[in-house]
PDB file of C-alpha atoms and ligand atoms in Angstrom:
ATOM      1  CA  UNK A 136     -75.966 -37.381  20.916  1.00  0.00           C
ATOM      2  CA  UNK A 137     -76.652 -33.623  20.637  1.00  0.00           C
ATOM      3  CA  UNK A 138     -74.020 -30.901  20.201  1.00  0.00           C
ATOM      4  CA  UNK A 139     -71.763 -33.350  18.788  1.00  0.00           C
ATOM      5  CA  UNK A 140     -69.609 -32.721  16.159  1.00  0.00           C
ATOM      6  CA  UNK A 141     -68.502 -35.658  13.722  1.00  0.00           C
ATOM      7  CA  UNK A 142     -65.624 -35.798  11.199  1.00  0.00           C
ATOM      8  CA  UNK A 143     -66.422 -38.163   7.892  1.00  0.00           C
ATOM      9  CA  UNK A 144     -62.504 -38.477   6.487  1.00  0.00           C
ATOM     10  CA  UNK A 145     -61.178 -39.554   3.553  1.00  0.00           C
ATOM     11  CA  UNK A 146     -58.999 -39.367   0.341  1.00  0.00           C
ATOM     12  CA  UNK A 147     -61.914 -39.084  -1.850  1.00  0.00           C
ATOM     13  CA  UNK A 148     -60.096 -39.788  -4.884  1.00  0.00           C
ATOM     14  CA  UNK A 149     -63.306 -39.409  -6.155  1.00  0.00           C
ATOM     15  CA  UNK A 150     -65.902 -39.160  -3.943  1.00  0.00           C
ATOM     16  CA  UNK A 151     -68.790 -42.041  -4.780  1.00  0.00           C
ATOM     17  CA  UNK A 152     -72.090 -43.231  -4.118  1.00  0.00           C
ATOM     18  CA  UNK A 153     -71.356 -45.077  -1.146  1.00  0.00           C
ATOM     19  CA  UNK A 154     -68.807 -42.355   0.757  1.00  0.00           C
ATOM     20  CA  UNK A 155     -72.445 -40.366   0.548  1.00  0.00           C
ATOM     21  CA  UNK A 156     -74.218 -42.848   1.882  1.00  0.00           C
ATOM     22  CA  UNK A 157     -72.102 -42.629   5.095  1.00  0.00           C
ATOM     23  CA  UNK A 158     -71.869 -39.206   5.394  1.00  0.00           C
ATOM     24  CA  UNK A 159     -75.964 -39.117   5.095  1.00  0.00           C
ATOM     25  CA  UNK A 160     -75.899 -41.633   7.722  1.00  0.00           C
ATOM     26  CA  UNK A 161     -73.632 -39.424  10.363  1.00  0.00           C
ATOM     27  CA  UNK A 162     -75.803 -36.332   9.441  1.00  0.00           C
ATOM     28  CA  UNK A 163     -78.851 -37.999  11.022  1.00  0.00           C
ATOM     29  CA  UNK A 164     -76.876 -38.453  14.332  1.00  0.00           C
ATOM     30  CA  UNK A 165     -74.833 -35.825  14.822  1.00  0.00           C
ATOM     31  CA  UNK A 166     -75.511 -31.980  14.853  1.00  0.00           C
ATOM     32  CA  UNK A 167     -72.670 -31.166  12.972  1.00  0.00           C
ATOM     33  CA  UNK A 168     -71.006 -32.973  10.359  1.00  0.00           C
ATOM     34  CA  UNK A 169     -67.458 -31.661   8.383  1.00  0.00           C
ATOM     35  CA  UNK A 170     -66.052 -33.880   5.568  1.00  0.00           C
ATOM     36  CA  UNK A 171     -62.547 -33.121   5.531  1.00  0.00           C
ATOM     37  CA  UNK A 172     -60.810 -34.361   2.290  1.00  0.00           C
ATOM     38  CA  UNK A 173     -57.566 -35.593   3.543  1.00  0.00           C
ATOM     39  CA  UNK A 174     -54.187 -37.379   2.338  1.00  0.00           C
ATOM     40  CA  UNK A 175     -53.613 -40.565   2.778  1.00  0.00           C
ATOM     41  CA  UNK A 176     -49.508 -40.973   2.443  1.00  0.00           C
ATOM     42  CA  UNK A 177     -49.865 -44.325   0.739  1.00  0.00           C
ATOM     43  CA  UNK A 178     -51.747 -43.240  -1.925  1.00  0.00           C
ATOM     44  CA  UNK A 179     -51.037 -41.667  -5.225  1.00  0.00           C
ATOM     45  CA  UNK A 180     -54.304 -40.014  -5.614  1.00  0.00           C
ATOM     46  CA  UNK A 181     -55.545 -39.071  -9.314  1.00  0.00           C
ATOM     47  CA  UNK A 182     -57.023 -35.871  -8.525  1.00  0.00           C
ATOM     48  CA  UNK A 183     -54.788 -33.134  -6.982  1.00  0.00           C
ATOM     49  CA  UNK A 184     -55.845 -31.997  -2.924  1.00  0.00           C
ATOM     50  CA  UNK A 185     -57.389 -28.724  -4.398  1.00  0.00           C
ATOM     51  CA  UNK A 186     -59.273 -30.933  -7.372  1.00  0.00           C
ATOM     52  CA  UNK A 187     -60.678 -33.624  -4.569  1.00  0.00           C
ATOM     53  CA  UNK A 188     -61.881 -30.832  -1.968  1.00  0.00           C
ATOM     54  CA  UNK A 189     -63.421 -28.688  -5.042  1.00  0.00           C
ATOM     55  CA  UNK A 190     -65.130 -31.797  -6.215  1.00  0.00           C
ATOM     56  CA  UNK A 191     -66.540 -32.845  -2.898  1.00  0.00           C
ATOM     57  CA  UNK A 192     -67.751 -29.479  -1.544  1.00  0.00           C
ATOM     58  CA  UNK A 193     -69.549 -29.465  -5.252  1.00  0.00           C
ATOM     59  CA  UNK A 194     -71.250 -32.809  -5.300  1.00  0.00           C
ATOM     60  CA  UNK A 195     -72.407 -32.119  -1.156  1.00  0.00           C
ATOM     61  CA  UNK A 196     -73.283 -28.664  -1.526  1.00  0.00           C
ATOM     62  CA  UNK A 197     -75.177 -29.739  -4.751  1.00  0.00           C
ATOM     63  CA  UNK A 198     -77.368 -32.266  -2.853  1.00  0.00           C
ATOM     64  CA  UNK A 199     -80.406 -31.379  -0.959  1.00  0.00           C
ATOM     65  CA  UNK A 200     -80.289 -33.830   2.005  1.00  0.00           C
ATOM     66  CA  UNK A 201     -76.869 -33.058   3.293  1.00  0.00           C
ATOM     67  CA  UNK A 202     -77.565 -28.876   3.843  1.00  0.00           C
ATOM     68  CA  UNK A 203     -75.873 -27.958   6.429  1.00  0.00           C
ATOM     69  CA  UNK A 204     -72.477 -30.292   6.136  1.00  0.00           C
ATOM     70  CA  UNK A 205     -69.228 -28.362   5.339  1.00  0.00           C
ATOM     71  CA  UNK A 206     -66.352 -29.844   3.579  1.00  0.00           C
ATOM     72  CA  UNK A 207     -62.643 -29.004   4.376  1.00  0.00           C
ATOM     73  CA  UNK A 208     -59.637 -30.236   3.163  1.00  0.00           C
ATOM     74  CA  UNK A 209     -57.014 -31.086   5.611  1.00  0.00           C
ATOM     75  CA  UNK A 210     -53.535 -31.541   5.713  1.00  0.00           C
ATOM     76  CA  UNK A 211     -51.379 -32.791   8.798  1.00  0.00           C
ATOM     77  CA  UNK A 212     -52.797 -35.060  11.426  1.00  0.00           C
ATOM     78  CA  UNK A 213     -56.744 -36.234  11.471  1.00  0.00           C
ATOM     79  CA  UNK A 214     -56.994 -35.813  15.172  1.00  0.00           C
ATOM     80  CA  UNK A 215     -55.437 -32.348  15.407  1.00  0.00           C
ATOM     81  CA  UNK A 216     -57.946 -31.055  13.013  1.00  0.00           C
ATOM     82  CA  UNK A 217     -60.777 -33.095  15.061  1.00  0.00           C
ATOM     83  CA  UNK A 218     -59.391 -30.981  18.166  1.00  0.00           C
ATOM     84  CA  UNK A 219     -59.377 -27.411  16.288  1.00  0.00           C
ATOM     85  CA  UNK A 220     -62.810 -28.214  15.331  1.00  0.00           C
ATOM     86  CA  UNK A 221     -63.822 -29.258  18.635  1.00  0.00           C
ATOM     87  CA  UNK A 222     -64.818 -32.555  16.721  1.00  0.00           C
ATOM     88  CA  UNK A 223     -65.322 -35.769  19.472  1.00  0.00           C
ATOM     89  CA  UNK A 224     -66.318 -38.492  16.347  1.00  0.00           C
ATOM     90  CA  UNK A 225     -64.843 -40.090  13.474  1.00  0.00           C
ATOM     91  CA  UNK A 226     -67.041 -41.542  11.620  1.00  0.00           C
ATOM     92  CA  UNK A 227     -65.700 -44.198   9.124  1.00  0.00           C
ATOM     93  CA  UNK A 228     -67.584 -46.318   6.788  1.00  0.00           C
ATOM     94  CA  UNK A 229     -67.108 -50.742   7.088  1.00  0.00           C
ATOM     95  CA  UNK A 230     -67.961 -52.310   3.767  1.00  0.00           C
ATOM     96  CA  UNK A 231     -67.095 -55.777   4.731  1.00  0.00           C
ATOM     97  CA  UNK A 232     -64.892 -57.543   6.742  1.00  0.00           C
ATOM     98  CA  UNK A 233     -61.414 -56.999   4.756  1.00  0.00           C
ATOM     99  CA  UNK A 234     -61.565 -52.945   6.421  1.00  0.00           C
ATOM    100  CA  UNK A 235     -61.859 -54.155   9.862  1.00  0.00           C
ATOM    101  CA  UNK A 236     -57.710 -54.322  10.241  1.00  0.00           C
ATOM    102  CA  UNK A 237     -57.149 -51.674   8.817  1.00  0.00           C
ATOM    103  CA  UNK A 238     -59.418 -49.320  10.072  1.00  0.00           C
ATOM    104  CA  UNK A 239     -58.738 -50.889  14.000  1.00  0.00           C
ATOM    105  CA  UNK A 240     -54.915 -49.777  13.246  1.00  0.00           C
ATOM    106  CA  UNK A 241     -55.964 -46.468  12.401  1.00  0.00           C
ATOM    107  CA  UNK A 242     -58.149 -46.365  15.290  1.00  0.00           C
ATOM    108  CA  UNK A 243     -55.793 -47.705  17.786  1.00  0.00           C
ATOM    109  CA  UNK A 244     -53.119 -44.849  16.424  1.00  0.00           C
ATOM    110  CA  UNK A 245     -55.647 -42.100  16.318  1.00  0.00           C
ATOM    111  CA  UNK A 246     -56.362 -42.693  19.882  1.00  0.00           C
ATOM    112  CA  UNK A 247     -52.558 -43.010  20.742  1.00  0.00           C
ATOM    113  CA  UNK A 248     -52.186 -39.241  19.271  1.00  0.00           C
ATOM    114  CA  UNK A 249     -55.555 -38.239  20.678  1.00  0.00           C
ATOM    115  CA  UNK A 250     -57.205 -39.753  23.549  1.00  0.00           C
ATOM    116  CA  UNK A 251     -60.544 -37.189  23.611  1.00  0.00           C
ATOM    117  CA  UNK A 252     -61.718 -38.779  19.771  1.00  0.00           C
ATOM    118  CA  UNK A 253     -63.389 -41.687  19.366  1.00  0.00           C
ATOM    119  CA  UNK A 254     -63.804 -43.773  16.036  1.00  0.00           C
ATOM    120  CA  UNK A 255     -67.521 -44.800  15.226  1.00  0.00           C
ATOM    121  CA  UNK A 256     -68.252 -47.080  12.129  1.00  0.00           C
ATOM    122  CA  UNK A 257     -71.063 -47.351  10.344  1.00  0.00           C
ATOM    123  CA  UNK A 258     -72.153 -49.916   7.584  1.00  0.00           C
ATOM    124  CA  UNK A 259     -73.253 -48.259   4.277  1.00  0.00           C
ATOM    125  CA  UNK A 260     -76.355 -50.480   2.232  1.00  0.00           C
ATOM    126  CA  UNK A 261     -74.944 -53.520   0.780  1.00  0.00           C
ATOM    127  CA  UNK A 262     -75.318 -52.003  -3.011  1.00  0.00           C
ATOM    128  CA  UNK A 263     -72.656 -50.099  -1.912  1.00  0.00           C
ATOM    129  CA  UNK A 264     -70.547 -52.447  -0.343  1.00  0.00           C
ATOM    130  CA  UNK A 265     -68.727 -53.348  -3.535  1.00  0.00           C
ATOM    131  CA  UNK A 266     -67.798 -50.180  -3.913  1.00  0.00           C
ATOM    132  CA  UNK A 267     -64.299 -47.991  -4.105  1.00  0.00           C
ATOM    133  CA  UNK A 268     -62.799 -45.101  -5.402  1.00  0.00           C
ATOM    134  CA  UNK A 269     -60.205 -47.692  -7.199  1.00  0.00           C
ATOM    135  CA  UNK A 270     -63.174 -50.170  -9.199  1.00  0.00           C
ATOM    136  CA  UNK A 271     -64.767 -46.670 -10.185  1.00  0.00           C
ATOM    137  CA  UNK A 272     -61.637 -44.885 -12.058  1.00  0.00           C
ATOM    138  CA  UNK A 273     -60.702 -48.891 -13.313  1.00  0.00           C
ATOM    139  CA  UNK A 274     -64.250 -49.192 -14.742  1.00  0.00           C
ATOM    140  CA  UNK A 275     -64.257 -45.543 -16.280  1.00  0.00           C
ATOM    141  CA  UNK A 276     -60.701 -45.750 -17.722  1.00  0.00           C
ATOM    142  CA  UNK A 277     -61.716 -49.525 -19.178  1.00  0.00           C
ATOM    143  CA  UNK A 278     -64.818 -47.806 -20.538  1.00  0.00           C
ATOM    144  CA  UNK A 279     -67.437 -49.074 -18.821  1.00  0.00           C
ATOM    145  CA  UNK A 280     -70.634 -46.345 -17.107  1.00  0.00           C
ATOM    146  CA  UNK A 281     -70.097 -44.974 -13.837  1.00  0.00           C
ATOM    147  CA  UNK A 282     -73.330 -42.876 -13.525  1.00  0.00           C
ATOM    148  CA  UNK A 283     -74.869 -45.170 -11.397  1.00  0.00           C
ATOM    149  CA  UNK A 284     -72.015 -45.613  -8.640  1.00  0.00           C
ATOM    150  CA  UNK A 285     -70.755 -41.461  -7.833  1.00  0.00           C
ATOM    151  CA  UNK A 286     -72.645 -38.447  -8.634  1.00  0.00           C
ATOM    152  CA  UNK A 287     -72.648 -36.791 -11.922  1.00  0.00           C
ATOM    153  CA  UNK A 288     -69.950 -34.117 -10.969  1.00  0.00           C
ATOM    154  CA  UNK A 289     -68.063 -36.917 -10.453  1.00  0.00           C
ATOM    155  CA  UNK A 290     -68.669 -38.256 -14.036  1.00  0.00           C
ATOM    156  CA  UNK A 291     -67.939 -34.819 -15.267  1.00  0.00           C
ATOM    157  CA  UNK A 292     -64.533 -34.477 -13.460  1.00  0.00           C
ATOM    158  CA  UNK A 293     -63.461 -37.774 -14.407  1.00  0.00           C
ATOM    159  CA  UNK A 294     -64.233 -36.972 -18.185  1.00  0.00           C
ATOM    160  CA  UNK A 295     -62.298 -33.337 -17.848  1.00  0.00           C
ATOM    161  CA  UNK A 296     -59.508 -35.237 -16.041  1.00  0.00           C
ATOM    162  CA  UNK A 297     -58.717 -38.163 -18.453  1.00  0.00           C
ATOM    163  CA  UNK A 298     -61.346 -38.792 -20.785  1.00  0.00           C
ATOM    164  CA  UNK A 299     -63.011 -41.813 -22.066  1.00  0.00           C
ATOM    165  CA  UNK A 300     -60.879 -44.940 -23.149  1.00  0.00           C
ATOM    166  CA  UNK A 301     -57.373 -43.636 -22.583  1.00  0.00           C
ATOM    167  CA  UNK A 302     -56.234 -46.611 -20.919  1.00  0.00           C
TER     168      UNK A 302
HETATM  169  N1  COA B  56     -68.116 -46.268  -0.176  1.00  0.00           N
HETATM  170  C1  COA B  56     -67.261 -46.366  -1.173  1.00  0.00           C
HETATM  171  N2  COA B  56     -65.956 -46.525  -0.997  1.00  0.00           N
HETATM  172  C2  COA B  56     -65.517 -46.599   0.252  1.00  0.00           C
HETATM  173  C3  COA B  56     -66.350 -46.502   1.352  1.00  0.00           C
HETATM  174  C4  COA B  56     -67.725 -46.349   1.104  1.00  0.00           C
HETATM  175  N3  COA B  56     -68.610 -46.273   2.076  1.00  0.00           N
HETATM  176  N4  COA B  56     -65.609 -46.615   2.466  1.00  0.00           N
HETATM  177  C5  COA B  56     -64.362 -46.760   2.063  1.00  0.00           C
HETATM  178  N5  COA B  56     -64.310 -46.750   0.721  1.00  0.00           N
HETATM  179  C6  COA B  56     -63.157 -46.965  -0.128  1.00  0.00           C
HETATM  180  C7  COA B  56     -62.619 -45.714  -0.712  1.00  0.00           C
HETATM  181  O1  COA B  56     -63.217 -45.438  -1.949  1.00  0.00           O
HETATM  182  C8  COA B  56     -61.161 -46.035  -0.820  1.00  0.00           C
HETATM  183  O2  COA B  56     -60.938 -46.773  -1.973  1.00  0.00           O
HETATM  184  P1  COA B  56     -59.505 -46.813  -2.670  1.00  0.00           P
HETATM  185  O3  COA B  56     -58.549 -47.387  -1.658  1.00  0.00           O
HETATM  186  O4  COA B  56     -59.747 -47.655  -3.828  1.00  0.00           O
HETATM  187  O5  COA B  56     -59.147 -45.389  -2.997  1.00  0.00           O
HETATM  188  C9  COA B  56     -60.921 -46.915   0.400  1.00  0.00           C
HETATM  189  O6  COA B  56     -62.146 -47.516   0.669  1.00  0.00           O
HETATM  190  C10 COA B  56     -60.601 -46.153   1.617  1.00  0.00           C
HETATM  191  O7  COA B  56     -60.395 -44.844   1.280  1.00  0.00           O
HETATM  192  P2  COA B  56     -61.065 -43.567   1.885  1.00  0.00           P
HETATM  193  O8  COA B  56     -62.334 -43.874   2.608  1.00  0.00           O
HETATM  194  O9  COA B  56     -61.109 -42.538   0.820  1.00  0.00           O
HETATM  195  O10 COA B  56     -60.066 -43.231   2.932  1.00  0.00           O
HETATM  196  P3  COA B  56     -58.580 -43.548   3.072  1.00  0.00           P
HETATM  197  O11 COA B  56     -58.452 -44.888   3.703  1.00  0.00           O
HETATM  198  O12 COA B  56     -57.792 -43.275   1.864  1.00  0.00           O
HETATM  199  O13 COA B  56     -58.386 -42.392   4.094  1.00  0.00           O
HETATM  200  C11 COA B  56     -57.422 -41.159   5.789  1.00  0.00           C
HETATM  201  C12 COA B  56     -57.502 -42.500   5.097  1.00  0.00           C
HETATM  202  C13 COA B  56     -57.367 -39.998   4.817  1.00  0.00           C
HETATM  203  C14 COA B  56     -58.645 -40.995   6.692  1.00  0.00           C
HETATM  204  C15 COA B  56     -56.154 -41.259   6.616  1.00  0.00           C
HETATM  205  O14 COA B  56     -55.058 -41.508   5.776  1.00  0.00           O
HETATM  206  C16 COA B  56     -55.905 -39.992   7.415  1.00  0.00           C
HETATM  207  O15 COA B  56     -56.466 -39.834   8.482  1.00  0.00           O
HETATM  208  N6  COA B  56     -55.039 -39.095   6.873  1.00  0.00           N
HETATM  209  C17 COA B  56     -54.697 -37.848   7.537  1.00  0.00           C
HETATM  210  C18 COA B  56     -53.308 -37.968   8.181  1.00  0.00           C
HETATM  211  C19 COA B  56     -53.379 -38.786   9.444  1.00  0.00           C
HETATM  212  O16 COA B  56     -53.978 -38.383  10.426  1.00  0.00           O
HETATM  213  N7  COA B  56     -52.716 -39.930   9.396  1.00  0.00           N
HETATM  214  C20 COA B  56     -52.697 -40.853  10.511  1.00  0.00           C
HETATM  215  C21 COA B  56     -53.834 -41.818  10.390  1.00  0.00           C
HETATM  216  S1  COA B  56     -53.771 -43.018  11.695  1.00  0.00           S
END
């Protein structure tokens, strides 16, 4: 799969353990990888756009094995972006069974607005599979450590953003 570039969205509201997992995972098969920090119009995300695309470019550009992948935040439509950056993949990461729907709805309307992209899904290790961007701020504003699920700039921004134990 040379000369292919490969899109690794998200809200990132933070970015964790598992989200790099994935995007390590992509890097090994495509040539090009962009993590584009995106809104999701359900969500009520608890870091603003600019906080979650500052945050992510930090923790990526701050870790050795993924030199080379660029982070951009994106607003508007997925799939447009994917066609300004000449982008043909996707990538998405399936923890378990209870994404499937949702991600095949996002696929099927993806391809409706874009025929030339296609969705590829990859399965992060199982420690991660527990994992969300939810359970981490729940567990930090209940108290409990986070170090070992997101990076530490991620343990810093959460402690700048709403501090320990204000539940
Ligand atoms: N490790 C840890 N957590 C993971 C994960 C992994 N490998 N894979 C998914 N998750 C978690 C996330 O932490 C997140 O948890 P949360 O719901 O508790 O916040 C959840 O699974 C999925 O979120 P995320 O991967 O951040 O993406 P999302 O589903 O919020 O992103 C977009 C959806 C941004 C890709 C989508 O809304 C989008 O494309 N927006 C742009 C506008 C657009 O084109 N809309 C039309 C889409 S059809």
């Amino acid at each position: 799969m040379s000369d292919i570039t490969a899109i690794v969205p998200g809200t990132f509201d933070p970015i964790t353990n598992g989200h790099l997992d994935i995007i390590k995972r992509a890097k090994k098969l495509f040539d090009r990888v962009i993590v584009a920090v995106a809104v999701n119009a359900g969500k009520t995300p608890l870091f603003t756009f600019d906080e979650r695309v500052e945050l992510t470019k930090r923790v990526i550009e701050d870790d050795e094995e993924l030199r080379g992948v660029v982070v951009e935040g994106v607003k508007g439509l997925l799939v447009d972006f994917a066609k300004k950056e000449n982008a043909k993949v996707i990538v998405r990461g399936l923890r378990a069974v209870s994404d499937f729907e949702y991600e095949l709805q996002m696929a099927f309307m993806n391809r409706r607005l874009n025929e030339n992209v296609e969705m590829i899904y990859l399965m992060p290790y199982i420690k991660y599979s527990f994992l969300s961007s939810s359970i981490i701020k729940d567990v930090f504003i209940n108290g409990g450590d986070i170090s070992k699920f997101v990076p530490r700039q991620v343990v810093e921004a959460m402690n700048k953003k709403i501090g320990r134990g204000e539940v």
